[in-house]
Short mmCIF file of C-alpha atoms in Angstrom, two decimals:
data_model
loop_
_atom_site.label_atom_id
_atom_site.label_comp_id
_atom_site.label_asym_id
_atom_site.label_seq_id
_atom_site.Cartn_x
_atom_site.Cartn_y
_atom_site.Cartn_z
CA ARG M 1 -105.90 206.09 169.61
CA TYR M 2 -106.80 209.79 169.26
CA ALA M 3 -103.67 210.87 171.18
CA GLU M 4 -101.49 208.61 168.98
CA ARG M 5 -102.93 210.10 165.79
CA LEU M 6 -102.55 213.62 167.14
CA GLN M 7 -98.91 212.87 167.98
CA ASP M 8 -98.39 211.50 164.50
CA LEU M 9 -99.84 214.68 163.00
CA PHE M 10 -97.57 216.85 165.16
CA VAL M 11 -94.49 214.85 164.10
CA VAL M 12 -95.34 214.83 160.38
CA ALA M 13 -96.22 218.52 160.47
CA CYS M 14 -92.94 219.32 162.23
CA PHE M 15 -90.99 217.28 159.72
CA ALA M 16 -92.70 219.15 156.88
CA ALA M 17 -91.97 222.46 158.59
CA TYR M 18 -88.29 221.59 158.84
CA VAL M 19 -88.24 220.73 155.13
CA VAL M 20 -89.94 224.01 154.27
CA ALA M 21 -87.60 225.98 156.56
CA ALA M 22 -84.51 224.29 155.08
CA ALA M 23 -85.72 224.91 151.55
CA SER M 24 -86.50 228.54 152.43
CA ALA M 25 -83.05 228.98 153.88
CA ALA M 26 -81.39 227.35 150.87
CA VAL M 27 -83.38 229.18 148.25
CA GLY M 28 -84.07 232.54 149.96
CA VAL M 29 -80.50 233.82 149.85
CA TRP M 30 -80.39 233.77 146.06
CA PHE M 31 -84.15 234.07 145.35
CA ILE M 32 -84.71 237.40 147.07
CA PRO M 33 -82.17 239.32 144.98
CA LEU M 34 -83.36 237.47 141.84
CA ALA M 35 -87.02 238.28 142.42
CA TYR M 36 -86.74 241.74 143.94
CA GLY M 37 -83.33 242.99 142.82
CA HIS M 38 -80.02 243.44 144.60
CA ALA M 39 -81.41 246.42 146.54
CA TYR M 40 -83.24 243.84 148.69
CA SER M 41 -80.29 241.49 149.28
CA ASP M 42 -79.94 242.82 152.83
CA VAL M 43 -83.28 241.27 153.82
CA ALA M 44 -82.05 237.72 153.27
CA PRO M 45 -80.84 237.30 156.92
CA THR M 46 -84.25 238.51 158.09
CA PHE M 47 -85.93 236.02 155.82
CA LEU M 48 -83.73 233.26 157.23
CA VAL M 49 -84.77 234.15 160.79
CA LEU M 50 -88.43 234.09 159.78
CA ALA M 51 -87.96 230.58 158.32
CA LEU M 52 -87.31 229.42 161.90
CA ALA M 53 -90.98 230.18 162.69
CA ASN M 54 -92.19 227.40 160.36
CA PRO M 55 -92.19 224.56 162.96
CA PHE M 56 -94.18 226.68 165.42
CA VAL M 57 -96.69 227.76 162.79
CA PHE M 58 -97.17 224.16 161.64
CA LEU M 59 -97.53 222.91 165.23
CA GLY M 60 -100.07 225.66 165.90
CA VAL M 61 -102.21 224.58 162.98
CA ILE M 62 -102.27 220.98 164.21
CA GLU M 63 -102.94 222.17 167.74
CA THR M 64 -106.12 223.79 166.53
CA ILE M 65 -107.56 220.31 166.00
CA TRP M 66 -107.08 219.57 169.69
CA THR M 67 -108.35 223.03 170.74
CA VAL M 68 -111.64 222.56 168.92
CA ASN M 69 -112.09 218.89 169.87
CA ALA M 70 -111.31 219.53 173.53
CA ASP M 71 -113.40 222.73 173.60
CA ARG M 72 -110.39 224.68 174.91
CA GLN M 73 -110.78 227.94 173.00
CA GLY M 74 -110.22 229.83 176.26
CA ILE M 75 -106.68 228.41 176.47
CA ALA M 76 -106.04 229.37 172.87
CA PHE M 77 -107.20 232.93 173.60
CA ALA M 78 -105.00 233.20 176.71
CA ARG M 79 -101.96 231.87 174.87
CA THR M 80 -102.50 234.28 171.98
CA ALA M 81 -103.01 237.26 174.29
CA LEU M 82 -99.87 236.46 176.34
CA ALA M 83 -97.85 235.98 173.15
CA ALA M 84 -99.12 239.32 171.83
CA VAL M 85 -97.92 241.03 174.99
CA ALA M 86 -94.54 239.33 174.68
CA ASN M 87 -94.41 240.36 170.99
CA ILE M 88 -94.99 244.02 171.84
CA ALA M 89 -92.43 243.94 174.65
CA LEU M 90 -89.79 242.28 172.55
CA ASN M 91 -90.40 244.69 169.67
CA LEU M 92 -89.83 247.59 172.04
CA VAL M 93 -86.46 246.04 173.00
CA LEU M 94 -85.25 244.61 169.68
CA LEU M 95 -86.67 246.77 166.93
CA LYS M 96 -84.44 249.81 167.37
CA PRO M 97 -81.07 248.00 167.66
CA LEU M 98 -81.79 245.20 165.16
CA GLY M 99 -84.37 246.64 162.80
CA ALA M 100 -86.23 244.12 160.65
CA THR M 101 -84.17 241.26 161.98
CA GLY M 102 -85.25 242.20 165.50
CA ALA M 103 -88.86 242.15 164.36
CA ALA M 104 -88.28 238.72 162.80
CA ILE M 105 -86.73 237.40 166.03
CA THR M 106 -89.70 238.77 167.92
CA THR M 107 -92.10 237.02 165.52
CA VAL M 108 -90.37 233.68 165.94
CA VAL M 109 -90.43 233.98 169.75
CA ALA M 110 -94.11 234.99 169.75
CA TYR M 111 -95.04 232.04 167.53
CA ALA M 112 -93.06 229.68 169.79
CA LEU M 113 -94.84 231.05 172.84
CA ALA M 114 -98.32 231.03 171.34
CA ALA M 115 -98.11 227.63 169.71
CA VAL M 116 -96.00 225.63 172.14
CA ALA M 117 -94.41 227.11 175.27
CA LEU M 118 -97.49 228.65 176.84
CA ASN M 119 -99.26 225.33 176.75
CA ALA M 120 -97.20 224.46 179.83
CA LEU M 121 -99.14 227.08 181.86
CA PHE M 122 -102.43 225.19 181.64
CA SER M 123 -102.96 221.70 183.07
CA ALA M 124 -105.33 220.76 180.25
CA SER M 125 -102.76 221.57 177.58
CA ARG M 126 -99.66 220.11 179.25
CA PRO M 127 -100.06 216.78 177.43
CA ILE M 128 -100.14 218.82 174.19
CA VAL M 129 -96.87 220.62 174.97
CA ARG M 130 -95.25 217.22 175.62
CA MET M 131 -96.50 215.99 172.27
CA GLN M 132 -95.18 219.14 170.56
CA LEU M 133 -91.76 218.83 172.19
CA ARG M 134 -91.57 215.24 170.99
CA ALA M 135 -92.53 216.42 167.53
CA LEU M 136 -89.86 219.15 167.53
CA ALA M 137 -87.33 216.37 168.26
CA LEU M 138 -88.93 214.28 165.51
CA ARG M 139 -89.51 211.44 167.97
CA ASP M 140 -91.41 208.57 166.39
CA LEU M 141 -91.05 210.05 162.86
CA ARG M 142 -90.66 206.65 161.22
CA ARG M 143 -93.81 205.32 162.88
CA ALA M 144 -95.78 208.49 162.05
CA LEU M 145 -94.80 208.34 158.40
CA ARG M 146 -95.68 204.65 158.21
CA VAL M 147 -99.09 205.24 159.82
CA ASN M 148 -99.83 208.18 157.52
CA ARG M 149 -98.83 206.10 154.48
CA GLU M 150 -101.27 203.38 155.57
CA PHE M 151 -104.13 205.94 155.79
CA SER M 152 -103.30 207.62 152.48
CA GLY M 153 -102.67 204.55 150.37
#
């Protein structure tokens, strides 16, 4: 039952992240110049790239529930450290040619590594990465929404 509820949380969080990312993409292009002036219009593509990080951030937040309950803080530390090394390496490669957009790409990749991909390295977290991949594909979304409606209403 715990695994089913955790899967439901991953799926609902991923769905919410997609909604936030889509809204950010739709609104960001016109909101940035409106809020900060046309001098900042060039940052809109960078903002759109950063919106792609939302699913990984949301999955990482839900993953913290498992990390604490399973007492796997060591895995969380290792994932974070490896993602930090990847972040630095990618910034060295992408920052000069792509500027802020390169930094945004690096951020998205680092979040994806820390929150999802690096779970595949550890046997204890491999079931979690499978759950996260199902969530990214929005598998069982209808069931997860129905279950969450039952608990909230």
